[in-house]
Short mmCIF file of C-alpha atoms in Angstrom, two decimals:
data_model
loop_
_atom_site.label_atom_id
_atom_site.label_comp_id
_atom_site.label_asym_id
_atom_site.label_seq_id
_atom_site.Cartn_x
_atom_site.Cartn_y
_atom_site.Cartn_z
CA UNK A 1 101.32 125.19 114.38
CA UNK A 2 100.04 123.40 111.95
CA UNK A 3 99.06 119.67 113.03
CA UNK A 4 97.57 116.57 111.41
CA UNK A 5 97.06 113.65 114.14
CA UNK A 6 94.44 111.45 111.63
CA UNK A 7 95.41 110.73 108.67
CA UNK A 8 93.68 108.33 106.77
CA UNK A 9 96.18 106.42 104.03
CA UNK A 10 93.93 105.92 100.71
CA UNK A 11 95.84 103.23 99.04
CA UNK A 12 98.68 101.33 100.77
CA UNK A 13 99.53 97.49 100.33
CA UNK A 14 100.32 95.19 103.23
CA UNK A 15 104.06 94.49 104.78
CA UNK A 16 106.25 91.56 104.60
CA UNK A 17 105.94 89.06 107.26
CA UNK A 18 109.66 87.72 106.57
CA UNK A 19 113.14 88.88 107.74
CA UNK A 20 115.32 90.84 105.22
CA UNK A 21 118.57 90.81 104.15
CA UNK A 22 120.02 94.34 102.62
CA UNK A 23 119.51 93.46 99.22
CA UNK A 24 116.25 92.48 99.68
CA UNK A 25 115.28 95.13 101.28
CA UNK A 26 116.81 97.97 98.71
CA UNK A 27 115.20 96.31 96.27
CA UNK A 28 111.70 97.53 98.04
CA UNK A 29 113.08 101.02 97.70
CA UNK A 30 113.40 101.47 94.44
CA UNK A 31 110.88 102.56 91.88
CA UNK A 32 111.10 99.94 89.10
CA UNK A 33 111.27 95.85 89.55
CA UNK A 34 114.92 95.58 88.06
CA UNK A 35 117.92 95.96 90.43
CA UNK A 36 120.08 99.34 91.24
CA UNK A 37 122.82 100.13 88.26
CA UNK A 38 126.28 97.98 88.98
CA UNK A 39 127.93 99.55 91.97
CA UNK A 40 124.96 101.68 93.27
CA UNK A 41 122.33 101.16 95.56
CA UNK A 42 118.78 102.63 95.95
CA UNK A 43 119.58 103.69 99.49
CA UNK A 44 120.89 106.62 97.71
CA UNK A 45 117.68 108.30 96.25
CA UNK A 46 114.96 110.32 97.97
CA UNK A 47 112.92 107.59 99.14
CA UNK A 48 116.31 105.59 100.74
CA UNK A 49 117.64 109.16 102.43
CA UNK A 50 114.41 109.65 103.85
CA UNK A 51 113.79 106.12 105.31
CA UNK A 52 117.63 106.64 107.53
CA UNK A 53 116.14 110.12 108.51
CA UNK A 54 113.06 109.10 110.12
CA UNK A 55 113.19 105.14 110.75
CA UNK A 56 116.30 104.30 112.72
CA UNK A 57 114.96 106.96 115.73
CA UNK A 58 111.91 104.60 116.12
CA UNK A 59 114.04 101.49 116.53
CA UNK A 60 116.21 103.15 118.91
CA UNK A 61 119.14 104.40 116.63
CA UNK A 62 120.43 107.56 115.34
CA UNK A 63 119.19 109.26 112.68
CA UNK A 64 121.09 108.40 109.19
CA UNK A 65 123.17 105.44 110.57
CA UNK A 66 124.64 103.04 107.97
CA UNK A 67 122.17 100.99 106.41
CA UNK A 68 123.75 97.84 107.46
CA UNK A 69 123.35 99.12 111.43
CA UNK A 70 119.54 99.82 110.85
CA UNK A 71 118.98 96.43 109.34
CA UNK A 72 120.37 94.70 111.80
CA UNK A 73 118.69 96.82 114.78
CA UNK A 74 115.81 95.48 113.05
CA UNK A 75 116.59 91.80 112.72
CA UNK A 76 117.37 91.98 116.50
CA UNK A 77 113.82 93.28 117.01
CA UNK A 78 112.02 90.93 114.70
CA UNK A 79 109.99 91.42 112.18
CA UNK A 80 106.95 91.73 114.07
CA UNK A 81 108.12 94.12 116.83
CA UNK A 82 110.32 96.41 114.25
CA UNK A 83 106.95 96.57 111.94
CA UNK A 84 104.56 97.23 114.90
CA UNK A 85 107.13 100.09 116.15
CA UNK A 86 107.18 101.44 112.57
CA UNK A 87 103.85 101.26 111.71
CA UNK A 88 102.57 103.11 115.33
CA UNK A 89 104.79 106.23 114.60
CA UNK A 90 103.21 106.84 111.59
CA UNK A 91 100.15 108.31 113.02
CA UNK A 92 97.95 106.22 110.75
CA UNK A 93 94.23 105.88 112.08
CA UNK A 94 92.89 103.87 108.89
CA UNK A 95 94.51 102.21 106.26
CA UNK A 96 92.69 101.28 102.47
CA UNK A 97 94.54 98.50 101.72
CA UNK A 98 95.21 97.28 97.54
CA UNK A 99 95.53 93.48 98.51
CA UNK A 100 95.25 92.18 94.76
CA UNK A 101 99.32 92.25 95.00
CA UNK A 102 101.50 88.56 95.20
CA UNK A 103 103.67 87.74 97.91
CA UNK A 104 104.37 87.15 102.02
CA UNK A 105 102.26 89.95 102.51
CA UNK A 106 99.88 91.27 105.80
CA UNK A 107 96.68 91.43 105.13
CA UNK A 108 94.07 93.50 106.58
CA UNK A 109 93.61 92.42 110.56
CA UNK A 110 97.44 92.14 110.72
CA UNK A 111 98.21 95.67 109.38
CA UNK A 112 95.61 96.94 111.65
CA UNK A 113 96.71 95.22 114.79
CA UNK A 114 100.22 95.93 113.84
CA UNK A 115 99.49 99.73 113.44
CA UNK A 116 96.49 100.24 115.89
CA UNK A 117 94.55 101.37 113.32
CA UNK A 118 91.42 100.77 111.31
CA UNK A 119 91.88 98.85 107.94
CA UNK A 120 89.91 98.28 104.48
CA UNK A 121 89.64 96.45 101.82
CA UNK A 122 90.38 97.85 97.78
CA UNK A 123 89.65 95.43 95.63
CA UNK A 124 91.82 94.95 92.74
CA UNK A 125 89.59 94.50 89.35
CA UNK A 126 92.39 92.63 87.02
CA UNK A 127 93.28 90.38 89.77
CA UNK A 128 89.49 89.99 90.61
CA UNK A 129 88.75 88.81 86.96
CA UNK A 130 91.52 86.58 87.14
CA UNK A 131 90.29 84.35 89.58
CA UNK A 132 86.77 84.11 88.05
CA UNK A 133 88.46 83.19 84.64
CA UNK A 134 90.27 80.26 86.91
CA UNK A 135 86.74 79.03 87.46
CA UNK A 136 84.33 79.47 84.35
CA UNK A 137 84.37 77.11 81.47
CA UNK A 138 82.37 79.56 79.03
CA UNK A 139 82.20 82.98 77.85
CA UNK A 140 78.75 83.18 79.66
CA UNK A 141 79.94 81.43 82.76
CA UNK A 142 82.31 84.06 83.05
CA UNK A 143 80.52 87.04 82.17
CA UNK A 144 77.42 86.25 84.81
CA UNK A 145 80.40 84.82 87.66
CA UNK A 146 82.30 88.64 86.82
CA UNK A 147 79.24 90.78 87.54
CA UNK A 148 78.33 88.60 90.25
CA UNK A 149 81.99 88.86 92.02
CA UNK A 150 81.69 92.90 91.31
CA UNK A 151 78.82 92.99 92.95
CA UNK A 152 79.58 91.03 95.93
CA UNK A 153 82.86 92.92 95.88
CA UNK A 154 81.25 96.34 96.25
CA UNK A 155 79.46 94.97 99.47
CA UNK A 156 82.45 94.75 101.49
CA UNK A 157 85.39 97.02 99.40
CA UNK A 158 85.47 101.01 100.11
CA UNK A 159 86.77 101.17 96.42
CA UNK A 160 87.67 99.16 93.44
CA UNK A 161 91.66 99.95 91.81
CA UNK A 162 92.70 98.94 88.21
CA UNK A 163 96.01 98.95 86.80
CA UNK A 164 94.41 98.59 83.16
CA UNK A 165 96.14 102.00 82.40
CA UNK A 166 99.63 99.98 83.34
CA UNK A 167 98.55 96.63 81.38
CA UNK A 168 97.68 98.63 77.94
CA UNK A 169 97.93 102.52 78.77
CA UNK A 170 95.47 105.31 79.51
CA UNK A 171 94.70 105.45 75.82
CA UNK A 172 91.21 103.34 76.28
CA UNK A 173 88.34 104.22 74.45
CA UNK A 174 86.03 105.99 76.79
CA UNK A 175 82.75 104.28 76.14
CA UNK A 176 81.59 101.00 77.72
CA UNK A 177 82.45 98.13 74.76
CA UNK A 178 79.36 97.21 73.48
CA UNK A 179 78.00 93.04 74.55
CA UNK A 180 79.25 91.84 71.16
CA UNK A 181 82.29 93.23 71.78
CA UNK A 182 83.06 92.06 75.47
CA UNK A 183 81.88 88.00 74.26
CA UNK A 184 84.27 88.37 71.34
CA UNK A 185 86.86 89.44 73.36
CA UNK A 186 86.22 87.21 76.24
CA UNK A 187 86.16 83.92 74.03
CA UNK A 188 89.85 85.20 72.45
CA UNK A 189 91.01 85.55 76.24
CA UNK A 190 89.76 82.52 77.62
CA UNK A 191 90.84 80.08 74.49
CA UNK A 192 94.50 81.19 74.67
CA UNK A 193 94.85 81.96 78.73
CA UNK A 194 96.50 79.11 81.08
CA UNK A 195 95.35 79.23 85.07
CA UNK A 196 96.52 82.15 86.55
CA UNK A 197 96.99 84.20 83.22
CA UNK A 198 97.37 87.64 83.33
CA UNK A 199 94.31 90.27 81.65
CA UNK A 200 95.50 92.82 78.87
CA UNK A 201 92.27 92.80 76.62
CA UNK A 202 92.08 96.34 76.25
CA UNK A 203 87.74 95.58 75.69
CA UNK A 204 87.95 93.63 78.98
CA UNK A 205 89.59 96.48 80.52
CA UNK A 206 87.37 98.59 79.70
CA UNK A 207 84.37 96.81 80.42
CA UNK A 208 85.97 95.62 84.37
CA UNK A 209 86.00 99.64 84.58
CA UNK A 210 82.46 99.91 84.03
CA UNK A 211 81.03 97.49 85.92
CA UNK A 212 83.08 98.74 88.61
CA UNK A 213 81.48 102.12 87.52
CA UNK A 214 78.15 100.86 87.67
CA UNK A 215 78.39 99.68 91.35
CA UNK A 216 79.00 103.14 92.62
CA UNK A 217 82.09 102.20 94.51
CA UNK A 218 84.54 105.05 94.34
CA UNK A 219 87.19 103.70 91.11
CA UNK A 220 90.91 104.31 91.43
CA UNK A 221 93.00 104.68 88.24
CA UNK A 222 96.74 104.07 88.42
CA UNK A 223 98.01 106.91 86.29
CA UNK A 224 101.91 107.49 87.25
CA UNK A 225 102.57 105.82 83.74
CA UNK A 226 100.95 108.01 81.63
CA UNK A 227 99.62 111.36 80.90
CA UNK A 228 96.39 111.30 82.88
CA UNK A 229 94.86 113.80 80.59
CA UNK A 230 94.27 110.69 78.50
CA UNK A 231 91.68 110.25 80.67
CA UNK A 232 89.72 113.45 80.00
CA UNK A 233 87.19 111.28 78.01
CA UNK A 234 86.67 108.99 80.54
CA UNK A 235 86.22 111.76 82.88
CA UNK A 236 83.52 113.13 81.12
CA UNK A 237 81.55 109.61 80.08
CA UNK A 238 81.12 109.11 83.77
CA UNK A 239 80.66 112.68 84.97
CA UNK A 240 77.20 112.52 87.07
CA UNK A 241 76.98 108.83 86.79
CA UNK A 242 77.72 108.67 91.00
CA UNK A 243 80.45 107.35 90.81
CA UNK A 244 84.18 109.13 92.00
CA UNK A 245 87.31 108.48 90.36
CA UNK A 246 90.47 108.49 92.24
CA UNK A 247 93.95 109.05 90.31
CA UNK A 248 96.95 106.97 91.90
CA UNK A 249 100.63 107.74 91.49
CA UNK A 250 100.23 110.77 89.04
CA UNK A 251 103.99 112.09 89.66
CA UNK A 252 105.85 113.22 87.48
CA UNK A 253 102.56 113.71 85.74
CA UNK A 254 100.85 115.05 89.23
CA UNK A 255 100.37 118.52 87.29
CA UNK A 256 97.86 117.04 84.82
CA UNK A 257 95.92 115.19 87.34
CA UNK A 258 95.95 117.60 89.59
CA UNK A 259 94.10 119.62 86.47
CA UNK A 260 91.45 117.30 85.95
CA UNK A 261 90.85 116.93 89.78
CA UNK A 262 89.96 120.54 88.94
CA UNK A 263 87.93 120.18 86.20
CA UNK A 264 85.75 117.20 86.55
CA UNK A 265 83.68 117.72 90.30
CA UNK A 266 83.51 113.42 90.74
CA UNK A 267 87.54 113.29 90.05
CA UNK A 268 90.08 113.44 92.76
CA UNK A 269 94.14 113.27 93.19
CA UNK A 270 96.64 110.95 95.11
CA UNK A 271 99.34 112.52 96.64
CA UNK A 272 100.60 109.59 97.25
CA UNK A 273 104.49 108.54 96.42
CA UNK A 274 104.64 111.73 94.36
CA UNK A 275 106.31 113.18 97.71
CA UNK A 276 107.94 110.45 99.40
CA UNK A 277 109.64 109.73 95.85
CA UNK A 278 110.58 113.29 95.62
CA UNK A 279 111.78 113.36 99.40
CA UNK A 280 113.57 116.42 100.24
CA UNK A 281 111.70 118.21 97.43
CA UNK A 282 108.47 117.19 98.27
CA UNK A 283 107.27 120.54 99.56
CA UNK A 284 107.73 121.99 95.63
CA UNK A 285 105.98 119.07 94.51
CA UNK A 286 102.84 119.70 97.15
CA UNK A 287 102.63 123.38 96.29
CA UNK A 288 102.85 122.25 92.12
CA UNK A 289 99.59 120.31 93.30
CA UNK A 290 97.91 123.34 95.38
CA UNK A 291 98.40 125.48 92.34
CA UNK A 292 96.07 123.12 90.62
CA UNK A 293 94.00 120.91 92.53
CA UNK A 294 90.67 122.30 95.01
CA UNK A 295 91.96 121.61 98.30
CA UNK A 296 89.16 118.96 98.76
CA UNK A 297 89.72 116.79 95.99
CA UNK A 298 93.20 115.92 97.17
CA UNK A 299 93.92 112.36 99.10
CA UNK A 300 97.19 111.24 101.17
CA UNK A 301 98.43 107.52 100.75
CA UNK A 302 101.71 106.42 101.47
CA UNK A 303 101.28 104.10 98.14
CA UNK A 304 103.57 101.75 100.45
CA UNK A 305 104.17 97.93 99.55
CA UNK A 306 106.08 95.54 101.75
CA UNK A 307 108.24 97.77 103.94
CA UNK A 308 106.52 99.37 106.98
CA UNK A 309 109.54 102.01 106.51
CA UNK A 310 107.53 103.50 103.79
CA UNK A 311 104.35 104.53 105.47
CA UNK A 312 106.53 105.91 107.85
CA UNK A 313 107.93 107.89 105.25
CA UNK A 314 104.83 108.47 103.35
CA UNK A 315 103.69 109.80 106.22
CA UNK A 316 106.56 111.97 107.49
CA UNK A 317 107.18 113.56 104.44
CA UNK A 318 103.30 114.65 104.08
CA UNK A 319 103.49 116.39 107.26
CA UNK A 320 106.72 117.93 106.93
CA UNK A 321 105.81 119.07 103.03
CA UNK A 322 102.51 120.15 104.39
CA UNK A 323 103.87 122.70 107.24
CA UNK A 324 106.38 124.25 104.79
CA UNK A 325 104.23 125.01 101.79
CA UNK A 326 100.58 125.70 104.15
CA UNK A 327 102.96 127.44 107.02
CA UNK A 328 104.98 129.36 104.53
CA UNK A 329 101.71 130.80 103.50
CA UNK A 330 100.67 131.54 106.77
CA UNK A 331 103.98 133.50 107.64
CA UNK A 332 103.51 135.69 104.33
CA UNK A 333 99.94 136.58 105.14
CA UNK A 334 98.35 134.64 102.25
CA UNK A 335 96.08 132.37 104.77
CA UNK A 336 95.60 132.34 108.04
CA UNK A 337 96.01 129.66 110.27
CA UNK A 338 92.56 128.39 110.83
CA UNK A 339 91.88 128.19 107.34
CA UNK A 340 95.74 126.45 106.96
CA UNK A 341 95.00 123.68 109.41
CA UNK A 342 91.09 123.27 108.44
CA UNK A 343 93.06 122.43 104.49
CA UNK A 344 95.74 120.61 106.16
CA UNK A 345 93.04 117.89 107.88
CA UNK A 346 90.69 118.00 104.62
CA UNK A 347 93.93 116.21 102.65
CA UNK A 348 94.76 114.21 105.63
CA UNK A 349 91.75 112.46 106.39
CA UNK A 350 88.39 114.61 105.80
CA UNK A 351 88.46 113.97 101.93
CA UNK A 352 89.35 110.43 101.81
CA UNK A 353 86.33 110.00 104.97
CA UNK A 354 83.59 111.64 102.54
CA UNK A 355 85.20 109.87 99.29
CA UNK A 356 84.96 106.50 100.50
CA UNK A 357 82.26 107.03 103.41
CA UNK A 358 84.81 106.27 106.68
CA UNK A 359 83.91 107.21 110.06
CA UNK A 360 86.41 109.30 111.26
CA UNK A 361 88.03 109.09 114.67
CA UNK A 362 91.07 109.09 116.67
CA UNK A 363 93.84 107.09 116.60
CA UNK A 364 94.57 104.71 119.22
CA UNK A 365 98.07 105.23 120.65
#
């Protein structure tokens, strides 16, 4: 049987700390910001049928009870006790936490005392440059504050996360802007940006991602937006540079990551919410990747934000995809079972431990 007790969940957000009402929560299971079509709900998708299949057994209900019945199992809980229930069945031991997100969200101590686990700080670099634009007056001001904050950053982070291929696309040039370039750019931003403003400069993007490159912290890439093989130029600029670069979110385009994860040695793949999005299907989606990918350039992550429901599905559907597609393989004499559980732990944990340099150990239960 194949088992994975430690996983290790590479990029996850923090939970809500308030009560929710059913709208409220749906809303957190669907895959866009906007609200479900008139007369339909995001309970029914993948994500939504998977969160009444595992979730209401750890709160003391039946499997696939109304939606209305689980929520209010869980109000009569709280919102502490019904997260901390959650979060413990997900088997969990560390969790890499993306807390450059707004809202009533945990942050690190409380996910890890909520979920007995280990957690760890990504630091988000959009978010990061924000706040030292709130505080510099000049383009040089800001430029010396920015490395400075990087570099204190990458003393306490495991890894660094941008969204720039979200903000503007994966279509970036691949070089590092040159410093004429970033000042220019950086005096446009600053004269026409209020407090709080939000960073698109496509130069600025580019030149967050290599500073972030430059610290040797391992750089995640949000991908799920685009074709990631935009990124093959990228890839190869910072190929041997020491740096790794992690691809988040790559479904439906997990094929294409999954290729450069194969092609580039410092280049790795998120699982992620490719499975818990795909649900059911997950285990076709997993062996798509396996076709691809070297077994140890491949990460789990739940990729969940503000329901503890879905790390509990991240997680569950992981497993369960990894038994059918690794045990399948077993059963038809393709692998054996040592080597099927020594792959099974390398994408559960071992990979993500060497990636970003985690101790690995046990979970407390």
């Amino acid at each position: 049987m194949i088992d994975t007790p430690f996983l290790v969940d590479q990029y996850c957000h923090g939970v809500l700390r308030t009560e929710l009402g059913l709208g409220t929560f749906e809303a957190h299971l669907g895959r866009t910001g906007g609200p479900p079509a008139p007369g339909t709900t995001f309970f029914d998708t993948q994500t939504g049928f998977a969160v009444r299949r595992w979730c209401p057994p750890l709160l003391g209900l039946e499997p696939h009870c109304p939606p209305a019945r689980y929520l209010a199992r869980r109000r009569e809980l709280g919102v502490l006790e019904s997260g901390r229930r959650l979060l413990r069945a997900t088997g969990i031991s560390a969790y890499l936490v993306d807390t450059g997100l707004p809202g009533d969200l945990t942050g690190l101590p409380e996910i890890a005392a909520a979920g007995a686990a280990d957690a760890h700080e990504i630091v988000r670099l959009e978010l990061l440059a924000e706040q030292v634009a709130d505080t510099s007056g000049t383009v040089e001001g800001f430029l010396a504050n920015l490395a400075e904050a990087v570099h204190g950053a990458a003393g306490s982070a495991v890894a660094f996360t941008s969204v720039a291929g979200v903000r503007h696309g994966l279509a970036l040039a691949p070089e590092p802007p040159g410093p004429g370039e970033v000042r220019g750019a950086t005096g446009r931003w600053l004269a026409g940006r209020r407090v709080g403003g939000r960073l698109t400069d496509p130069v600025l993007l580019r030149h967050l991602l290599w500073i972030a490159v430059a610290s040797g912290r391992p750089l995640q890439l949000h991908v799920g937006v685009d074709d990631p093989l935009l990124l093959n130029g990228f890839a190869a600029a910072t190929a041997g540079l020491g740096t790794d670069l992690v691809l988040l979110h790559g479904y439906p385009y997990h094929r294409q990551a999954a290729h450069l994860a194969s092609v580039f040695p410092h280049v790795y793949a998120d699982l992620g919410p490719a499975l818990a999005h795909t649900g059911a299907g997950a285990a076709s989606v997993l062996a798509e990747i396996l076709e691809l990918a070297p077994f140890g350039k491949l990460l789990f992550s739940s990729g969940a934000r503000g329901l503890p429901e879905l790390h509990v599905v991240g997680a569950r559907i992981f497993r369960e995809a990894l038994v059918r597609v690794l045990g399948g393989w077993v059963i038809d004499g393709a692998w054996c079972l040592t080597d099927a559980q020594r792959v099974a732990e390398m994408i559960a944990s071992g990979n993500a431990c060497r990636v970003y340099g985690l101790e690995k150990r046990a979970r407390t239960r």
